[in-house]
Short mmCIF file of C-alpha atoms and ligand atoms in Angstrom, two decimals:
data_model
loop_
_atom_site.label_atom_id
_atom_site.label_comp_id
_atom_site.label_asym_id
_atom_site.label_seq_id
_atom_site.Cartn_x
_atom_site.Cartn_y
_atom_site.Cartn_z
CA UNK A 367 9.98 14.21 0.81
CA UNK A 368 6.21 13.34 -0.36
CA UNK A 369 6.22 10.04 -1.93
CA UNK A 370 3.27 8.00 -3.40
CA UNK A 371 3.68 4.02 -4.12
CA UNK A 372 1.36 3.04 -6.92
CA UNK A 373 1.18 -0.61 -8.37
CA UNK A 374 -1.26 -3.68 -7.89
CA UNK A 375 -1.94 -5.74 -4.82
CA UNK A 376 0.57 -7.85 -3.81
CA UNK A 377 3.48 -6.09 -6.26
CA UNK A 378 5.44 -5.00 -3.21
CA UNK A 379 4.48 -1.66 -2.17
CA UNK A 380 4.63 -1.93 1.21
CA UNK A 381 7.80 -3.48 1.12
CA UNK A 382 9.27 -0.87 -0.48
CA UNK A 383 7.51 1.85 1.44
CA UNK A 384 8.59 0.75 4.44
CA UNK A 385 12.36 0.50 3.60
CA UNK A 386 12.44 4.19 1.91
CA UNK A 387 10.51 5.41 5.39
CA UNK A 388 13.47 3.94 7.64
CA UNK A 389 15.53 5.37 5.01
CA UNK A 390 14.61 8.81 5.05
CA UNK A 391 13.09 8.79 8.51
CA UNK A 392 9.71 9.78 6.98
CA UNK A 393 6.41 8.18 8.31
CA UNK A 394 5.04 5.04 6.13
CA UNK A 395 1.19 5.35 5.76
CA UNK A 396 -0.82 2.15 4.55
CA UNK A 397 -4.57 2.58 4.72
CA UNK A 398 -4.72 -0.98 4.19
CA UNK A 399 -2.91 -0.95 7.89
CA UNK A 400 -4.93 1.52 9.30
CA UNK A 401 -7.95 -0.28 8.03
CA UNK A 402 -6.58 -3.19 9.66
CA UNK A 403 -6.06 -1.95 12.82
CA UNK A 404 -9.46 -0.48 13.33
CA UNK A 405 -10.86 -3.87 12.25
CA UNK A 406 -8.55 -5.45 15.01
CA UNK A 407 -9.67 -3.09 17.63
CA UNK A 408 -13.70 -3.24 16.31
CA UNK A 409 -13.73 0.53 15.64
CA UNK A 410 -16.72 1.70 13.77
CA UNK A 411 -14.78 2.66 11.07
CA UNK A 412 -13.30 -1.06 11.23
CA UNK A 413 -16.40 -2.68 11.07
CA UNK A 414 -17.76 -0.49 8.22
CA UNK A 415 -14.52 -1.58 6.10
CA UNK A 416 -14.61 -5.03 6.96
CA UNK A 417 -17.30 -5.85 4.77
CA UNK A 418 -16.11 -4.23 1.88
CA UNK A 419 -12.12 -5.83 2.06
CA UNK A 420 -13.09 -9.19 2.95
CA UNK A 421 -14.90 -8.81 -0.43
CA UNK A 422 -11.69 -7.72 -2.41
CA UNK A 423 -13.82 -4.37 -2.94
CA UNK A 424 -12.36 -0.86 -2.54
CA UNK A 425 -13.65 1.01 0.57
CA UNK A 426 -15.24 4.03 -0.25
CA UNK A 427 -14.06 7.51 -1.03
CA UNK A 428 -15.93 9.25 2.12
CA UNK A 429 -14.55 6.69 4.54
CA UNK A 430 -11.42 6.77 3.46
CA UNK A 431 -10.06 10.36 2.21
CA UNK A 432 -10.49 12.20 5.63
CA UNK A 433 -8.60 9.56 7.29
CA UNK A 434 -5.45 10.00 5.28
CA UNK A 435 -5.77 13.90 5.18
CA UNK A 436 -5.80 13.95 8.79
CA UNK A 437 -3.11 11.48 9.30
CA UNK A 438 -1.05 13.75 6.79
CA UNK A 439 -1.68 16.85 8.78
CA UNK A 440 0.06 15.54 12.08
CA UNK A 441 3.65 16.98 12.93
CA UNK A 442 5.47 14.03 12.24
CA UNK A 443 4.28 14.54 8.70
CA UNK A 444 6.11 18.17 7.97
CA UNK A 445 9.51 16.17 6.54
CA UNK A 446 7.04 13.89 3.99
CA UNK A 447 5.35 10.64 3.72
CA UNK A 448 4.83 7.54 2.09
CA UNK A 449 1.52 6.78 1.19
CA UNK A 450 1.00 3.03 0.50
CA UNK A 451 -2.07 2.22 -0.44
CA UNK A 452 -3.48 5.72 -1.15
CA UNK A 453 -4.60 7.36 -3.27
CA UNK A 454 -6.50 4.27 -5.33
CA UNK A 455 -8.86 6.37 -7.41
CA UNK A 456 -8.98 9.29 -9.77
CA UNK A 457 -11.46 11.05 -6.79
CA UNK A 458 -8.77 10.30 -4.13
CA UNK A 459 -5.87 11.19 -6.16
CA UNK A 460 -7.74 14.84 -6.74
CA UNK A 461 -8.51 15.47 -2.98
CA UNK A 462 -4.96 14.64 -1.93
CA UNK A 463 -3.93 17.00 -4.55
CA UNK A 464 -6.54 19.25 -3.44
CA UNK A 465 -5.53 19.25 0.53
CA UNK A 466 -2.16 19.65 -0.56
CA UNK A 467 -2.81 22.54 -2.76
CA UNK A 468 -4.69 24.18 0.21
CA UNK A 469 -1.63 24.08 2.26
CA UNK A 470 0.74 25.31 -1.13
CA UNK A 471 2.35 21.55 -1.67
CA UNK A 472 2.35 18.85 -3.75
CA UNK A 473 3.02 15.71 -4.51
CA UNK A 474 6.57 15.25 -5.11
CA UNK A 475 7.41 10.95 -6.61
CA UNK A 476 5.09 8.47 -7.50
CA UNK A 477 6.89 5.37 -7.25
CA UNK A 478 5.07 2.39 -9.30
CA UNK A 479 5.76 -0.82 -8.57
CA UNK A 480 5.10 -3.21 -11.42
CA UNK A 481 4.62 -6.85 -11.92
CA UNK A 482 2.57 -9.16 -13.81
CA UNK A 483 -0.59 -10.02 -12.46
CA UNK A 484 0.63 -13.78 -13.11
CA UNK A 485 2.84 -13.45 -10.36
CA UNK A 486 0.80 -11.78 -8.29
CA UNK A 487 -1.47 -14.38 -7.97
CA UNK A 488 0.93 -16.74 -7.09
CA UNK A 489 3.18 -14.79 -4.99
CA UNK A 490 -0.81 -13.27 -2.84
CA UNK A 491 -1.70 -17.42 -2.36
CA UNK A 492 1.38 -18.06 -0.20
CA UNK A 493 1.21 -15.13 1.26
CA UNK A 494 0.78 -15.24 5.54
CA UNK A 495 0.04 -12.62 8.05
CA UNK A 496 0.11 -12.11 11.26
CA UNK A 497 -2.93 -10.96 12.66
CA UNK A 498 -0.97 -9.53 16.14
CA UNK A 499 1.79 -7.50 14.52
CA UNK A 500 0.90 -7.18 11.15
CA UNK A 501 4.02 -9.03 9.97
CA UNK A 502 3.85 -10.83 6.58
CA UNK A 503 5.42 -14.02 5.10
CA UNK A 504 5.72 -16.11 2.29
CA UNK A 505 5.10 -19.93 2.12
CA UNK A 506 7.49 -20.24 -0.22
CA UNK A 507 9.47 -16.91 -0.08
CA UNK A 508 9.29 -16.24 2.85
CA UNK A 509 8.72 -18.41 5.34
CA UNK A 510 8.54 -18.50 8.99
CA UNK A 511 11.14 -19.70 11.54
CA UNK A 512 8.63 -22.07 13.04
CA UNK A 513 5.99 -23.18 10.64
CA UNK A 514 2.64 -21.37 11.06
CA UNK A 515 3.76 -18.89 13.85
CA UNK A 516 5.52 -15.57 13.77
CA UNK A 517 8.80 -14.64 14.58
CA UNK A 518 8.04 -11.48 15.52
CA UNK A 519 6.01 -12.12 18.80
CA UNK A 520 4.96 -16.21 18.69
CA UNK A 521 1.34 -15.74 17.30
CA UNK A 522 -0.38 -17.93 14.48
CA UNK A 523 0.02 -16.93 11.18
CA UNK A 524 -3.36 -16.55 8.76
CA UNK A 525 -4.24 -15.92 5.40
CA UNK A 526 -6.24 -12.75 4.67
CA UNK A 527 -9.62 -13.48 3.63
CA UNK A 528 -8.89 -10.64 1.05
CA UNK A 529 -5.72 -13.35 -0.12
CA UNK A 530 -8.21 -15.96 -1.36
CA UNK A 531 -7.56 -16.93 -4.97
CA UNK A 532 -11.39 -15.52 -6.25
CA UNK A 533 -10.65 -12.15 -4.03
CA UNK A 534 -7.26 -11.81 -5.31
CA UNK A 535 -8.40 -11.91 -8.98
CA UNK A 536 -11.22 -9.33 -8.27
CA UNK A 537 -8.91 -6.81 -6.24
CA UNK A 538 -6.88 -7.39 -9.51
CA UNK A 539 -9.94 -6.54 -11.81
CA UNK A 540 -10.74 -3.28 -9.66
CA UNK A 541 -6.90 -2.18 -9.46
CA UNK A 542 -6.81 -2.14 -13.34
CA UNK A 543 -10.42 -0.60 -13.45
CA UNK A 544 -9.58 2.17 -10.86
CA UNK A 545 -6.46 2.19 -9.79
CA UNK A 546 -4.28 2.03 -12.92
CA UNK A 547 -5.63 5.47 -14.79
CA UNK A 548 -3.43 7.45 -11.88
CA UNK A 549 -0.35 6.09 -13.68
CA UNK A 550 -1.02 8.46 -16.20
CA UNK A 551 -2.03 11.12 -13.32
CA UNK A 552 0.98 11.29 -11.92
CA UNK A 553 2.91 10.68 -15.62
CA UNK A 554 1.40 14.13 -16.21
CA UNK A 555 2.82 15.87 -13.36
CA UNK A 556 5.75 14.43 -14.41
CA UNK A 557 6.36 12.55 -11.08
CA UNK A 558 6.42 9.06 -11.93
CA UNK A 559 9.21 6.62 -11.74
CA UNK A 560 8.61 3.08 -11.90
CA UNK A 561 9.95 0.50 -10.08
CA UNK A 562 10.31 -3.58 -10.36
CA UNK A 563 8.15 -5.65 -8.00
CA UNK A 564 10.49 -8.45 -9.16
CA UNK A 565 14.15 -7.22 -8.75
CA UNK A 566 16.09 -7.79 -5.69
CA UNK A 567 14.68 -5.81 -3.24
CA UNK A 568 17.86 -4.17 -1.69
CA UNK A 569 19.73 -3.19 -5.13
CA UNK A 570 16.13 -1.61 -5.96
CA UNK A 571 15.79 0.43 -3.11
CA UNK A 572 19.74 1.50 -3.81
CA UNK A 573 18.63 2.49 -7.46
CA UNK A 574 15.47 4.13 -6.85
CA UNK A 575 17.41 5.91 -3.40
CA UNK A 576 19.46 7.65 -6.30
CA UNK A 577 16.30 8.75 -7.85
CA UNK A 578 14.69 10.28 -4.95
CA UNK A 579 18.51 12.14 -3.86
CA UNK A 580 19.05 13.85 -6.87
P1 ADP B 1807 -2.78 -4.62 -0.97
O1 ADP B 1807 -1.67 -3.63 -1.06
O2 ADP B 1807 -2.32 -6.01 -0.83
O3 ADP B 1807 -3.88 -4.38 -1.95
P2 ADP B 1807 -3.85 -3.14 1.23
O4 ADP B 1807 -3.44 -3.54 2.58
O5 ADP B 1807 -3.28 -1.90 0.63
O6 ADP B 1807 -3.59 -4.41 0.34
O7 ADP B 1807 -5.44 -2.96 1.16
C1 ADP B 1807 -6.32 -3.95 1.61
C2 ADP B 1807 -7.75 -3.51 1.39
O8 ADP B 1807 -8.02 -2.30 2.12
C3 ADP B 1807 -8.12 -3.16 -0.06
O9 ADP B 1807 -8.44 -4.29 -0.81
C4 ADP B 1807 -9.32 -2.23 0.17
O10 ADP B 1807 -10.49 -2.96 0.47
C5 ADP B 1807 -8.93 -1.47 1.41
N1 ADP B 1807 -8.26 -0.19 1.06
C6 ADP B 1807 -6.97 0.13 1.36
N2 ADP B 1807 -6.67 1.37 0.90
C7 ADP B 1807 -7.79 1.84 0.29
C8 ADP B 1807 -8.13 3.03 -0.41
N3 ADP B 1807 -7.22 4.02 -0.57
N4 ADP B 1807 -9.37 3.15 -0.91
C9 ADP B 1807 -10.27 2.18 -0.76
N5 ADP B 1807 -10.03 1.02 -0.14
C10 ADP B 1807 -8.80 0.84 0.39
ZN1 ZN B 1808 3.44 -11.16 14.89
#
């Protein structure tokens, strides 16, 4: 099963993702992860996106495309994905369609999450990471068993530069700029479902799980 998340920053994708890949036992690919990860290990390709994510910009096409086709080509790839996080432009969107092409696939659900950007900006300013395990929590939502530390392995939480209030409403600006037009991509393939980034999370999952079994 090939599945694509679409939706904003901060609407939920990777929650989602990540519950449909234990699901279906499919691999969950964020490039916002992988990006992470190389930053954490001071790769070269994590120092070259550093600068552009701690600016709320988009990292660009040629360091970012190869990456996922080769991550897509690895065995643990022949049942499906989830991509989270890619494609986030028209250009991307083609080459993925392009390298699947090539190998006589496609792209078979594009999931998009949606919620207001209202929310979003809320819901991004209380959000908490953990810069060990990549674990995320809420302030407010979501919150930690201990204040300020993870629960996962004891580490101090911190917020994303890219979670600042000014980066959040520029990520914003670019996702409807760039991002948004591969709604209507995928609408035209006739792969698109949309989900709720605002709905109980487990009853969604159970609805969309419907969707995708057919
Ligand atoms: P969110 O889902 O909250 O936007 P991500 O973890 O997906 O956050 O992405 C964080 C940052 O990583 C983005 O703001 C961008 O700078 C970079 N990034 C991730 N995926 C891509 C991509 N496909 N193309 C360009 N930049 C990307
Ligand atoms: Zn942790």
């Amino acid at each position: 099963m090939k599945i694509v998340m679409l939706g904003a920053p901060g609407a939920g994708k990777g929650t989602y993702a990540s519950r449909l890949s234990k699901r279906y036992g499919i691999p969950h690919i964020s490039t916002g992860d992988i990006f992470r990860e190389n930053i954490k290990n001071n790769t070269e390709l994590g120092q070259k996106a550093k600068k552009y994510m701690d600016e709320g910009l988009l990292v660009p096409d040629e360091l970012t495309c190869d990456l996922v086709m080769d991550r897509i080509s690895e065995d643990d790839c022949k049942k499906g994905f989830i991509l989270d996080g890619f494609p986030r432009t028209i250009p991307q969107a083609e080459a993925l369609t392009e390298a699947l092409s090539a190998r006589g696939e496609k792209m078979e659900y594009a999931l998009n999450v949606v919620v207001e950007d209202e929310k979003i900006v809320k819901r991004m300013a209380g959000r908490r990471s953990c810069p060990n395990c990549g674990a995320i929590y809420h302030l407010v939502t979501l919150p930690p068993k201990k204040e300020g530390i993870c629960d996962k392995c004891g580490t101090p939480l911190v917020q994303r530069a890219d979670d600042k209030e000014e980066t959040v409403l520029k990520r914003l600006s670019i996702y409807h700029e760039q991002t948004e037009p591969l709604i209507e991509y995928y609408n035209k393939q006739g792969i698109l479902h949309e989900m709720s980034g605002d709905a109980d999370v487990d009853k969604e999952v159970l609805r969309i799980a419907k969707v995708l079994e057919a």
